[in-house]
Coordinates of C-alpha atoms in Angstrom, one line a residue:
Chain A
M1 CA -23.6 -6.4 0.4
T2 CA -23.4 -3.4 -1.3
K3 CA -24.3 -2.6 -4.7
R4 CA -20.8 -2.0 -5.6
L5 CA -19.3 -5.2 -4.0
A6 CA -22.2 -7.6 -5.8
V7 CA -21.2 -6.2 -9.3
L8 CA -18.0 -6.5 -8.8
L9 CA -17.9 -9.9 -7.6
C10 CA -20.3 -10.0 -10.7
S11 CA -17.9 -9.3 -12.4
V12 CA -15.2 -11.0 -11.6
V13 CA -17.0 -14.0 -10.8
C14 CA -19.1 -14.0 -14.4
L15 CA -16.8 -12.6 -16.6
L16 CA -13.6 -12.7 -15.4
P17 CA -12.5 -15.8 -13.2
S18 CA -9.4 -16.8 -14.8
A19 CA -8.1 -13.3 -14.0
V20 CA -8.9 -13.9 -10.4
L21 CA -6.7 -16.8 -9.8
R22 CA -4.2 -15.1 -11.4
S23 CA -4.5 -12.4 -9.2
Q24 CA -4.7 -13.7 -5.7
D25 CA -1.9 -13.4 -4.3
T26 CA -1.1 -9.4 -4.9
A27 CA -4.6 -8.0 -6.3
T28 CA -6.1 -4.9 -4.5
V29 CA -9.4 -4.1 -5.9
K30 CA -11.5 -1.3 -5.3
G31 CA -14.2 -2.9 -2.5
V32 CA -13.1 -5.9 -2.5
R33 CA -9.7 -7.3 -0.9
I34 CA -8.4 -11.0 -1.8
G35 CA -4.8 -12.1 -0.2
L36 CA -3.7 -15.3 0.9
T37 CA -1.0 -14.6 3.8
Y38 CA 0.9 -17.0 3.0
A39 CA 1.3 -20.8 2.5
P40 CA -1.8 -20.7 0.6
G41 CA -3.8 -24.2 0.5
T42 CA -3.1 -24.8 4.1
R43 CA -5.3 -22.3 6.0
P44 CA -9.0 -22.4 4.9
G45 CA -10.3 -19.1 3.2
V46 CA -12.5 -16.8 6.1
L47 CA -14.8 -13.8 4.9
I48 CA -16.5 -11.4 7.6
T49 CA -19.3 -9.4 6.2
P50 CA -20.3 -6.4 7.3
V51 CA -21.4 -7.0 11.5
G52 CA -24.4 -5.1 12.0
G53 CA -25.2 -2.9 14.8
P54 CA -23.8 -0.7 17.3
N55 CA -20.0 -0.9 17.0
A56 CA -19.6 -2.6 14.0
D57 CA -16.9 -1.4 12.4
S58 CA -15.1 -2.4 16.1
V59 CA -16.4 -5.8 15.8
R60 CA -15.2 -6.5 12.4
V61 CA -11.8 -5.8 12.8
M62 CA -11.3 -7.6 15.6
L63 CA -12.5 -10.4 14.3
A64 CA -10.4 -10.1 11.2
R65 CA -7.5 -9.5 13.2
D66 CA -7.7 -12.1 15.6
L67 CA -8.3 -14.7 13.2
D68 CA -5.3 -13.8 11.6
F69 CA -3.2 -13.5 14.4
G70 CA -4.2 -17.0 15.2
D71 CA -2.2 -18.4 12.0
R72 CA -5.1 -21.0 10.9
I73 CA -6.9 -18.7 9.1
T74 CA -7.1 -16.7 5.9
V75 CA -8.5 -13.9 6.3
I76 CA -10.8 -12.7 3.6
Q77 CA -11.5 -8.8 4.0
S78 CA -14.2 -7.3 1.9
D79 CA -14.5 -3.8 2.6
G80 CA -17.9 -1.4 4.0
G81 CA -20.8 -2.5 3.0
E82 CA -24.4 -3.6 4.4
P83 CA -24.8 -6.5 6.4
P84 CA -26.2 -9.3 3.8
T85 CA -29.6 -10.4 4.5
G86 CA -31.8 -13.4 4.1
T87 CA -29.5 -16.3 2.1
L88 CA -26.3 -16.1 1.2
N89 CA -24.6 -16.8 -2.0
Y90 CA -22.6 -19.0 -0.8
P91 CA -21.5 -19.5 -5.1
V92 CA -20.4 -16.3 -4.8
Y93 CA -18.1 -16.5 -1.6
A94 CA -17.0 -19.9 -3.0
S95 CA -15.6 -17.7 -6.0
L96 CA -13.4 -15.6 -3.9
G97 CA -11.9 -18.9 -2.0
A98 CA -13.7 -18.0 1.2
A99 CA -14.3 -22.1 2.7
A100 CA -16.4 -20.0 5.5
V101 CA -18.4 -16.8 6.3
V102 CA -18.9 -15.4 9.5
Q103 CA -21.9 -13.5 9.8
A104 CA -21.8 -10.9 12.9
S105 CA -24.0 -8.8 14.0
V106 CA -24.1 -6.7 17.8
T107 CA -27.7 -7.4 19.1
P108 CA -29.8 -4.6 20.9
A109 CA -29.7 -7.5 23.9
G110 CA -25.7 -6.3 23.8
S111 CA -24.9 -9.7 22.4
L112 CA -22.5 -10.2 19.5
H113 CA -24.3 -12.6 17.1
V114 CA -21.7 -15.1 15.9
V115 CA -22.9 -17.2 12.4
V116 CA -20.5 -19.3 10.7
H117 CA -21.7 -20.5 7.5
D118 CA -19.6 -23.6 5.7
V119 CA -19.4 -22.3 2.2
G120 CA -18.8 -25.5 0.2
G121 CA -21.6 -27.9 2.1
A122 CA -23.8 -24.0 1.8
R123 CA -25.5 -24.2 5.4
V124 CA -24.7 -23.1 8.9
M125 CA -21.7 -24.4 10.7
D126 CA -22.8 -22.7 13.9
V127 CA -24.5 -20.4 15.7
A128 CA -23.4 -18.8 19.0
D129 CA -24.2 -15.8 21.1
Y130 CA -21.2 -14.0 23.2
P131 CA -22.3 -11.4 25.6
L132 CA -21.1 -8.2 25.6
P133 CA -20.3 -6.4 29.7
A134 CA -20.9 -2.8 29.1
P135 CA -19.2 -0.4 28.5
A136 CA -18.8 -1.4 24.5
L137 CA -15.4 -1.1 23.7
G138 CA -13.9 -1.7 27.3
A139 CA -11.7 -4.3 28.3
E140 CA -13.9 -7.2 28.8
W141 CA -16.3 -6.2 26.1
R142 CA -13.5 -6.1 23.7
L143 CA -12.7 -10.0 25.8
A144 CA -16.1 -11.1 24.8
V145 CA -15.7 -10.2 21.2
H146 CA -12.4 -12.5 21.0
R147 CA -14.2 -15.3 22.8
G148 CA -16.7 -15.1 19.6
S149 CA -12.9 -14.9 17.3
D150 CA -12.1 -18.4 19.2
G151 CA -15.2 -19.9 18.0
V152 CA -15.1 -19.0 14.9
E153 CA -12.3 -21.0 14.7
R154 CA -12.7 -23.8 16.8
V155 CA -15.9 -24.2 14.3
V156 CA -13.8 -23.5 11.2
T157 CA -10.1 -25.3 12.0
G158 CA -11.3 -27.4 14.8
A159 CA -8.6 -25.8 17.3
K160 CA -8.9 -23.1 19.9
G161 CA -7.9 -19.6 19.0
I162 CA -6.1 -17.8 21.6
A163 CA -7.6 -14.5 20.8
A164 CA -9.4 -14.1 24.5
T165 CA -5.9 -14.4 26.1
R166 CA -3.4 -12.0 27.4
A167 CA 0.2 -11.5 28.7
V168 CA 1.4 -10.2 31.6
F169 CA 4.8 -8.6 32.1
E170 CA 7.2 -6.1 33.4
H171 CA 7.2 -2.8 32.0
E172 CA 9.1 0.5 33.8
G173 CA 9.7 -1.4 37.3
M174 CA 5.4 -2.1 37.0
L175 CA 3.6 -5.6 35.9
W176 CA 1.6 -4.8 33.1
I177 CA -1.1 -6.2 31.0
V178 CA -2.1 -6.7 27.3
D179 CA -4.5 -8.2 25.5
S180 CA -3.2 -10.5 22.6
D181 CA -4.1 -8.1 19.9
G182 CA -1.7 -5.4 21.7
S183 CA -4.5 -3.2 23.2
Q184 CA -5.8 -2.4 26.2
A185 CA -2.1 -1.8 27.9
H186 CA -2.7 -1.0 31.0
A187 CA -0.3 -1.1 34.5
V188 CA -1.5 -3.5 37.4
S189 CA -2.2 -1.3 40.4
G190 CA 0.6 -2.1 43.7
T191 CA 2.7 -3.9 41.6
E192 CA 6.2 -1.7 42.3
G193 CA 9.7 -4.4 41.9
G194 CA 7.2 -6.9 40.2
L195 CA 9.6 -9.4 37.8
S196 CA 8.9 -13.0 36.4
P197 CA 4.9 -12.6 36.6
A198 CA 3.2 -16.1 36.1
W199 CA -0.5 -16.9 35.2
H200 CA -2.6 -18.8 37.6
P201 CA -4.6 -21.7 35.1
S202 CA -7.9 -19.9 36.3
G203 CA -6.4 -16.4 35.1
R204 CA -8.0 -15.2 37.8
Y205 CA -4.4 -14.7 39.7
I206 CA -1.1 -13.8 39.1
A207 CA 1.7 -14.5 40.9
Y208 CA 5.5 -12.2 40.7
D209 CA 8.5 -11.6 42.5
E210 CA 8.4 -8.4 44.4
L211 CA 11.8 -6.9 44.1
A212 CA 12.2 -4.3 46.9
N213 CA 14.6 -1.5 47.7
T214 CA 16.7 -3.5 49.8
G215 CA 17.3 -6.2 47.7
H216 CA 14.7 -8.7 49.4
Q217 CA 12.0 -10.7 47.3
T218 CA 9.0 -12.0 48.1
I219 CA 6.3 -14.2 46.4
V220 CA 3.3 -12.3 45.7
V221 CA -0.4 -14.4 44.8
R222 CA -2.4 -11.3 43.4
D223 CA -5.8 -11.8 42.8
F224 CA -7.3 -9.8 40.4
T225 CA -11.1 -10.1 41.6
G226 CA -10.4 -7.7 44.5
G227 CA -9.5 -9.8 47.3
P228 CA -5.9 -9.3 49.0
S229 CA -2.6 -10.4 48.1
R230 CA -1.1 -13.2 49.7
R231 CA 3.0 -12.5 50.0
F232 CA 4.9 -16.3 51.1
A233 CA 7.3 -14.9 53.6
T234 CA 10.0 -17.6 54.0
R235 CA 13.5 -17.5 55.9
H236 CA 15.4 -16.7 52.9
T237 CA 16.0 -13.2 51.2
L238 CA 16.0 -14.7 48.0
N239 CA 12.1 -15.7 46.4
M240 CA 12.2 -15.8 42.4
S241 CA 10.7 -17.1 39.1
P242 CA 6.9 -18.4 40.6
A243 CA 4.9 -20.8 38.6
F244 CA 1.1 -22.3 39.6
S245 CA 0.9 -26.5 38.7
P246 CA -2.0 -26.4 36.3
D247 CA -4.8 -27.6 38.7
G248 CA -3.8 -23.9 40.3
N249 CA -3.3 -26.1 43.2
T250 CA 0.2 -25.7 44.1
L251 CA 3.5 -23.2 43.8
A252 CA 6.5 -23.2 42.8
F253 CA 9.4 -21.0 43.4
A254 CA 13.3 -20.7 44.0
S255 CA 14.3 -19.7 47.4
G256 CA 17.4 -19.5 49.3
D257 CA 20.5 -16.7 50.8
D258 CA 23.4 -18.5 48.6
G259 CA 22.3 -21.2 46.2
T260 CA 18.8 -21.6 45.3
D261 CA 16.3 -24.6 45.7
I262 CA 13.0 -25.3 44.3
F263 CA 10.2 -25.1 46.9
T264 CA 6.9 -25.7 46.5
V265 CA 3.7 -24.3 48.8
A266 CA 0.0 -24.3 48.7
P267 CA -1.1 -20.9 47.1
F268 CA -4.3 -20.8 49.2
G269 CA -3.9 -22.6 52.1
S270 CA -0.7 -23.4 54.7
S271 CA 2.1 -21.7 54.0
S272 CA 4.7 -24.3 54.5
T273 CA 7.1 -25.0 52.0
T274 CA 8.3 -28.0 50.6
R275 CA 11.8 -28.4 49.3
L276 CA 12.5 -30.3 46.2
T277 CA 16.3 -29.8 44.9
A278 CA 19.2 -29.9 47.1
G279 CA 21.8 -28.3 45.2
P280 CA 23.9 -29.8 45.4
G281 CA 26.6 -26.9 46.9
A282 CA 26.0 -23.6 46.2
T283 CA 23.7 -24.3 42.9
S284 CA 21.2 -22.1 41.4
N285 CA 17.6 -23.8 40.5
A286 CA 15.4 -22.1 39.8
S287 CA 12.7 -20.9 36.9
P288 CA 10.2 -24.1 37.5
S289 CA 7.9 -24.8 34.8
F290 CA 4.8 -28.0 35.4
N291 CA 4.8 -30.4 32.6
P292 CA 0.3 -30.2 31.7
D293 CA -0.6 -33.1 33.9
G294 CA 1.6 -31.2 36.8
R295 CA 3.8 -34.4 37.4
Q296 CA 7.1 -33.0 36.4
M297 CA 8.7 -29.8 35.9
A298 CA 11.6 -28.4 34.3
F299 CA 13.8 -26.1 35.4
T300 CA 17.1 -24.7 35.3
S301 CA 19.9 -25.2 37.0
S302 CA 24.1 -24.7 37.4
R303 CA 25.1 -27.7 39.0
L304 CA 27.6 -28.5 36.5
G305 CA 29.3 -24.6 36.8
H306 CA 26.5 -22.9 34.1
A307 CA 23.0 -22.5 33.2
E308 CA 21.5 -25.8 31.8
V309 CA 17.5 -26.9 31.8
Y310 CA 16.8 -29.6 33.9
I311 CA 13.1 -32.1 33.7
M312 CA 12.3 -33.7 37.5
D313 CA 9.0 -35.6 38.8
A314 CA 7.4 -32.8 41.1
D315 CA 8.2 -34.4 44.2
G316 CA 12.0 -33.2 43.4
T317 CA 12.8 -37.2 42.5
N318 CA 14.2 -38.1 39.1
Q319 CA 16.3 -35.5 37.5
D320 CA 18.1 -35.3 34.7
L321 CA 19.7 -32.9 32.3
L322 CA 17.3 -31.9 29.4
T323 CA 19.5 -29.8 27.5
T324 CA 22.4 -32.4 26.2
T325 CA 22.9 -31.6 22.4
S326 CA 25.7 -29.5 21.8
F327 CA 24.5 -25.9 21.0
G328 CA 28.7 -25.3 20.2
D329 CA 30.9 -23.1 23.1
Q330 CA 28.0 -21.2 24.6
L331 CA 27.3 -23.0 27.4
Y332 CA 24.3 -20.9 28.6
R333 CA 20.1 -22.7 28.4
S334 CA 17.5 -21.3 30.9
D335 CA 13.9 -20.0 31.2
P336 CA 11.9 -23.1 30.6
D337 CA 8.6 -23.4 29.3
W338 CA 6.5 -26.3 29.0
S339 CA 4.1 -26.4 26.4
P340 CA 0.5 -27.0 27.8
D341 CA 0.1 -30.0 25.2
G342 CA 3.7 -31.1 27.1
R343 CA 5.3 -32.2 23.5
R344 CA 8.0 -29.3 24.1
V345 CA 9.8 -27.4 26.3
A346 CA 10.8 -24.1 25.0
F347 CA 14.0 -22.4 26.3
Q348 CA 16.6 -19.7 26.3
S349 CA 20.2 -20.7 24.4
Q350 CA 23.0 -18.3 23.9
I351 CA 24.6 -18.6 20.6
S352 CA 27.9 -16.4 19.8
G353 CA 26.8 -14.6 23.3
V354 CA 23.2 -14.1 21.7
F355 CA 20.2 -15.8 23.5
Q356 CA 18.1 -17.2 20.8
I357 CA 14.5 -18.7 21.1
M358 CA 14.7 -22.6 21.0
A359 CA 12.6 -25.3 22.3
I360 CA 12.8 -29.3 22.8
N361 CA 10.8 -32.0 21.1
L362 CA 10.4 -34.2 24.3
R363 CA 9.4 -37.4 22.1
D364 CA 13.5 -37.4 20.3
R365 CA 14.9 -34.8 22.4
S366 CA 15.2 -32.9 18.6
V367 CA 15.8 -29.3 19.1
Q368 CA 14.2 -26.6 16.6
A369 CA 15.7 -22.8 17.0
F370 CA 13.3 -20.7 15.9
T371 CA 14.9 -16.8 16.8
S372 CA 18.1 -15.2 15.1
E373 CA 17.5 -11.5 15.0
G374 CA 18.6 -9.5 18.0
R375 CA 18.3 -11.2 21.5
N376 CA 15.1 -13.5 22.2
T377 CA 14.9 -14.4 25.7
E378 CA 12.2 -15.4 28.1
P379 CA 10.1 -17.9 26.2
S380 CA 5.9 -18.2 27.1
W381 CA 3.9 -20.9 25.2
A382 CA 0.4 -19.5 23.8
P383 CA -2.5 -22.0 25.5
D384 CA -2.5 -23.7 22.0
S385 CA 0.7 -25.0 22.5
R386 CA 1.6 -23.4 18.8
H387 CA 2.2 -19.6 19.1
L388 CA 5.0 -18.8 21.9
L389 CA 5.2 -15.0 23.6
F390 CA 9.2 -13.9 24.1
S391 CA 10.8 -10.3 24.6
S392 CA 13.2 -9.7 21.8
T393 CA 15.4 -6.8 20.6
R394 CA 15.0 -6.6 17.1
S395 CA 12.9 -3.5 17.4
G396 CA 16.0 -1.9 19.1
T397 CA 14.0 -1.7 22.9
S398 CA 13.2 -4.9 24.4
Q399 CA 9.9 -5.6 23.9
L400 CA 7.4 -8.6 23.5
W401 CA 6.9 -10.9 19.9
V402 CA 4.8 -13.2 19.5
L403 CA 6.0 -15.9 17.7
D404 CA 3.8 -18.5 15.2
T405 CA 5.8 -21.8 16.1
E406 CA 4.4 -23.2 12.3
S407 CA 5.3 -21.0 10.1
G408 CA 7.8 -18.2 11.6
R409 CA 5.9 -15.5 11.5
T410 CA 6.3 -13.2 14.1
R411 CA 4.9 -9.7 15.3
Q412 CA 5.0 -7.2 18.3
L413 CA 3.1 -7.3 20.8
T414 CA 4.5 -4.2 22.8
R415 CA 5.8 -0.6 21.7
A416 CA 6.2 2.2 24.5
G417 CA 9.5 2.0 26.8
K418 CA 11.1 -1.7 27.5
A419 CA 9.0 -4.6 28.1
R420 CA 10.4 -8.0 28.9
L421 CA 9.5 -10.8 31.2
G422 CA 5.8 -12.1 29.8
A423 CA 3.6 -14.8 30.2
W424 CA 1.0 -15.6 28.1
S425 CA -1.8 -15.9 30.0
P426 CA -4.8 -18.7 30.0
R427 CA -7.9 -18.7 28.3
L428 CA -10.0 -16.0 29.6
D429 CA -13.3 -18.3 29.0
T430 CA -14.5 -16.3 31.8
G431 CA -13.3 -13.1 32.3
R432 CA -11.8 -12.4 35.4
Chain B
M1 CA 106.8 68.0 83.9
F2 CA 104.2 71.5 85.6
A3 CA 102.6 71.0 81.7
Y4 CA 102.5 67.6 82.0
R5 CA 100.6 67.9 85.6
R6 CA 98.2 70.9 83.8
S7 CA 97.3 67.9 81.2
I8 CA 96.3 65.5 83.3
A9 CA 94.1 68.4 85.4
A10 CA 92.8 69.0 82.4
V11 CA 92.0 65.5 81.1
A12 CA 90.1 65.2 84.5
L13 CA 88.6 68.4 84.8
T14 CA 87.5 67.7 81.3
L15 CA 86.4 63.9 82.3
F16 CA 84.6 64.9 85.2
A17 CA 82.7 67.5 83.4
V18 CA 82.1 65.2 80.5
S19 CA 80.6 63.2 83.9
A20 CA 78.5 65.8 84.9
C21 CA 76.7 66.9 82.0
K22 CA 75.9 63.0 81.9
K23 CA 75.0 62.4 84.8
K24 CA 73.0 66.7 85.0
P25 CA 69.9 65.4 82.8
E26 CA 69.5 61.9 84.5
P27 CA 65.8 62.4 86.1
A28 CA 64.7 61.1 89.1
P29 CA 64.0 58.0 90.0
A30 CA 60.5 57.7 88.2
P31 CA 57.4 56.1 90.6
A32 CA 56.0 52.7 90.2
P33 CA 54.5 52.2 87.1
A34 CA 50.7 52.2 87.1
P35 CA 50.2 48.7 86.1
V36 CA 51.7 47.3 89.4
A37 CA 49.6 50.2 91.3
P38 CA 46.1 47.7 91.4
A39 CA 43.6 50.2 90.2
P40 CA 40.2 50.8 92.4
V41 CA 37.0 50.9 89.3
A42 CA 38.3 51.3 85.8
P43 CA 41.3 48.5 85.5
R44 CA 38.5 46.3 86.7
I45 CA 37.1 46.5 83.3
N46 CA 40.0 45.6 81.7
Q47 CA 40.6 42.6 83.8
D48 CA 37.6 41.5 82.6
S49 CA 38.2 42.1 78.9
I50 CA 41.3 40.0 79.6
E51 CA 39.7 37.2 81.4
A52 CA 37.1 37.1 78.5
A53 CA 39.7 37.0 75.9
R54 CA 41.6 34.7 77.4
R55 CA 38.7 32.9 77.5
A56 CA 37.5 33.4 74.1
A57 CA 41.1 32.6 73.0
D58 CA 41.2 29.4 74.9
A59 CA 37.7 28.7 73.5
A60 CA 38.4 29.1 69.9
A61 CA 41.6 27.1 70.4
A62 CA 39.7 24.6 71.9
K63 CA 37.4 25.0 69.3
A64 CA 39.9 24.4 67.0
A65 CA 41.6 21.4 68.0
A66 CA 37.6 19.8 68.2
D67 CA 37.3 20.9 64.9
A68 CA 40.3 19.4 63.9
D69 CA 39.3 16.4 65.7
A70 CA 35.9 15.9 64.3
R71 CA 37.5 17.1 60.8
R72 CA 40.3 14.0 62.0
R73 CA 37.4 11.8 62.7
A74 CA 35.0 12.4 59.8
A75 CA 38.0 11.5 57.3
E76 CA 38.4 8.6 59.6
M77 CA 34.7 8.1 59.6
E78 CA 34.9 8.4 55.3
S79 CA 37.6 5.8 55.0
V80 CA 35.4 3.4 57.4
R81 CA 33.1 4.0 55.4
N82 CA 34.8 4.0 52.1
T83 CA 36.9 0.5 53.2
I84 CA 33.7 -0.8 54.0
A85 CA 32.0 0.0 50.8
A86 CA 34.6 -0.3 48.4
K87 CA 33.0 -2.8 46.0
V88 CA 34.2 -5.8 45.0
Y89 CA 34.2 -7.2 41.2
F90 CA 33.6 -11.3 39.7
D91 CA 34.0 -13.2 36.3
Y92 CA 31.5 -13.7 33.7
D93 CA 28.6 -16.3 35.3
K94 CA 31.3 -16.7 38.4
D95 CA 31.0 -16.0 41.8
E96 CA 34.6 -17.3 43.1
I97 CA 36.2 -14.0 45.1
R98 CA 38.7 -13.3 42.5
D99 CA 42.4 -13.1 43.7
D100 CA 42.3 -9.2 42.9
Q101 CA 39.8 -8.8 45.1
K102 CA 41.2 -10.2 48.5
A103 CA 42.6 -7.2 49.6
T104 CA 39.5 -5.1 49.1
L105 CA 37.7 -7.9 51.2
D106 CA 40.4 -8.2 53.8
A107 CA 40.5 -4.6 54.7
K108 CA 37.2 -4.7 55.6
V109 CA 38.0 -7.5 58.6
G110 CA 40.1 -4.9 60.3
I111 CA 37.3 -2.5 60.3
M112 CA 34.5 -5.2 61.4
N113 CA 36.6 -6.3 64.0
A114 CA 37.0 -2.9 65.3
N115 CA 33.5 -2.2 64.9
S116 CA 31.8 -4.8 66.6
A117 CA 27.9 -3.6 65.7
V118 CA 28.6 -2.8 62.4
R119 CA 26.0 -5.5 60.8
L120 CA 26.7 -5.7 56.5
R121 CA 24.2 -6.2 54.0
I122 CA 26.2 -7.8 50.4
A123 CA 24.4 -7.3 47.5
G124 CA 25.5 -9.3 44.8
H125 CA 25.1 -7.7 40.4
T126 CA 25.2 -9.6 37.3
D127 CA 26.3 -8.0 33.6
D128 CA 23.0 -7.7 31.6
R129 CA 24.1 -10.6 29.5
G130 CA 22.6 -13.2 31.0
S131 CA 18.8 -14.8 31.7
D132 CA 17.2 -11.9 34.2
E133 CA 15.8 -15.1 36.3
Y134 CA 18.8 -16.9 36.4
N135 CA 21.0 -13.7 36.8
L136 CA 18.9 -12.6 40.5
A137 CA 19.8 -16.6 41.6
L138 CA 23.8 -15.7 40.7
G139 CA 24.1 -12.2 42.1
Q140 CA 22.7 -14.5 45.5
R141 CA 25.9 -16.7 45.2
R142 CA 28.2 -14.0 44.8
A143 CA 26.7 -12.2 47.6
A144 CA 27.1 -15.3 49.5
S145 CA 30.8 -16.2 48.8
V146 CA 31.8 -12.5 49.4
Q147 CA 29.9 -14.1 53.0
R148 CA 31.7 -16.9 53.2
Y149 CA 35.4 -14.9 52.3
L150 CA 35.0 -12.7 55.9
V151 CA 33.4 -15.7 58.0
S152 CA 36.3 -17.3 56.8
R153 CA 38.1 -14.3 57.7
G154 CA 36.8 -15.0 61.3
L155 CA 34.1 -13.1 61.2
T156 CA 30.7 -14.0 62.4
A157 CA 28.4 -14.7 59.7
S158 CA 25.2 -13.7 61.3
R159 CA 26.2 -10.0 60.9
F160 CA 25.8 -10.0 57.5
E161 CA 22.7 -10.2 55.2
T162 CA 23.0 -11.3 51.2
V163 CA 20.9 -10.3 48.7
S164 CA 20.7 -9.9 45.4
F165 CA 19.9 -7.7 42.7
G166 CA 20.3 -9.5 39.4
K167 CA 20.8 -7.6 36.3
E168 CA 18.3 -5.3 38.0
R169 CA 20.5 -2.0 39.3
P170 CA 23.4 -1.8 36.7
A171 CA 25.7 0.4 38.0
A172 CA 27.3 1.0 34.2
Q173 CA 25.9 1.0 31.3
G174 CA 27.1 -0.1 27.3
E175 CA 27.2 -3.2 25.6
N176 CA 30.4 -3.8 26.3
E177 CA 33.4 -5.3 28.6
D178 CA 34.4 -2.4 30.2
A179 CA 30.5 -1.7 31.3
W180 CA 30.0 -5.6 32.1
S181 CA 33.2 -6.0 34.6
K182 CA 31.6 -2.7 37.0
N183 CA 27.9 -3.9 37.0
R184 CA 29.6 -7.9 38.5
R185 CA 29.6 -6.8 41.3
G186 CA 29.1 -7.3 45.2
E187 CA 28.2 -4.3 46.8
F188 CA 27.8 -2.7 50.6
E189 CA 26.3 -1.3 52.9
I190 CA 25.8 -0.7 56.6
I191 CA 22.5 -2.1 58.3
A192 CA 23.0 -1.4 61.6
G193 CA 26.4 -0.2 64.6
G194 CA 27.4 2.8 61.5
D195 CA 27.1 5.7 64.1
N196 CA 30.7 6.4 65.6
L197 CA 32.8 3.8 63.4
R198 CA 36.2 3.1 64.6
M199 CA 39.6 3.0 62.3
P200 CA 41.7 -0.6 63.1
R201 CA 44.3 0.2 66.0

């Protein structure tokens, strides 16, 4: 800890404790910034001490940002200085509102060494090492640091974070991938005409709809580890909106030449398809999304003459209208995404002609609206079943945004051009 | 009386003199005109030129006629192509063929009957208000709805391919009904048998 910080802390803690308490929400004191982002008292404060080793500043910034974006922790920042050595002065950290202290360093062997201290218990809670793949600051190196952030969040809150995830989305006629913190955005080569990307639960593959210049649409499964892409030809010209089952062994998609039905195929086995829906008539059945045990799926259907969200068993039986709540005169609900914890189905619903993001609770069928500013579409749950990725025009053009459904906090994930059709990856625990 | 005779004689003499004077400068009958008589060498060249000119004139006339025919054919082809390509429009979130769009489709039927080798790709499009994914499905229903109408008018279903672009290829930009109504459309593209299109007779 720097001398400057130590002096400041001493003066703050020893001489003016009441002033600290009064100024916690707003004070920015040179050397120490104490900030409770919002909802004080519900999020444990975590202070990340200066990090030791190469690229220390990047590591510290990433850890702090990840914990902040996780929305379960209040990050207490302190500027600069040297990494602390020896036993931590827990009472000082306690006085700053820190329930935990993260002491991290990049080791000579190239690992991120993370020690999480329990300030109240004056003890070490957890020690973990995360190998950092070369090159430093590269995509895989950054993913490893994000894993460190998720480890801290799990130790401190009991809930695993979502920092080590990515989003795939459509941008300028191709599919792109971006890290959960908005960095490392890059095009996925060979995905021209790509629409509606969906992740395989392993994070190794994506499936998407390839729209050719002729209008023909083909489901493609792309292997990020360099294996060949697999294309699923059907006898229909329209093949769209793919989704993997949670075990990764089934790929559902919509297909048809008039109305569309939902089919399944083995993504890595036989190409024979199984039809789950049958109209009725020229009905559009599309946009399937599996529940977490893979036994049910939600989908969009026009069988009532307009789009609504339905659920059915994974063999096509027990089809049932899900969005039965009255939403006013705008009869249009679509693009369901079943939360990984199985409790909610998010969808988009037209309100006064403009789409907004909503979710229906499957226990009591209560509906919660999450957005109101701009046009908000294509919800995709994070692996924590708490954050939602969606497209929004609130900044002027369509961009990807992240919403914390608990607090209502939003942040913009993409900024260039237009971005849409985002899909949140599973946790990328082992890289890709 | 004598005077009277003299007068007659004078008049006669005068008349004679006049007539004699008229006749006198009259030349001898001219020899046969040169063109009538076949000329031995030089006139042959003239004849070739004339025939060449005549051939050229004939060719020019034929070319003009061919050009006129080509122009007529091109105009006819253009007309046929325009009739084939004429778009049809839909109501919001609907795939039914509107009554005011049926004439546009009926005009295609005659041409399809007169050009039995023609195959068409029907592409359904939507405006940008709906869901991106659902619009792909809606566009497909619109294309299929057009195909059903044309089949109901006697055409064979196998002469059509239906595809959807959803909202991905807007014809007009804008967040208003004018742009939306232009984008909710079916488009037509000849994918086979497009050479030597004929007008219906």
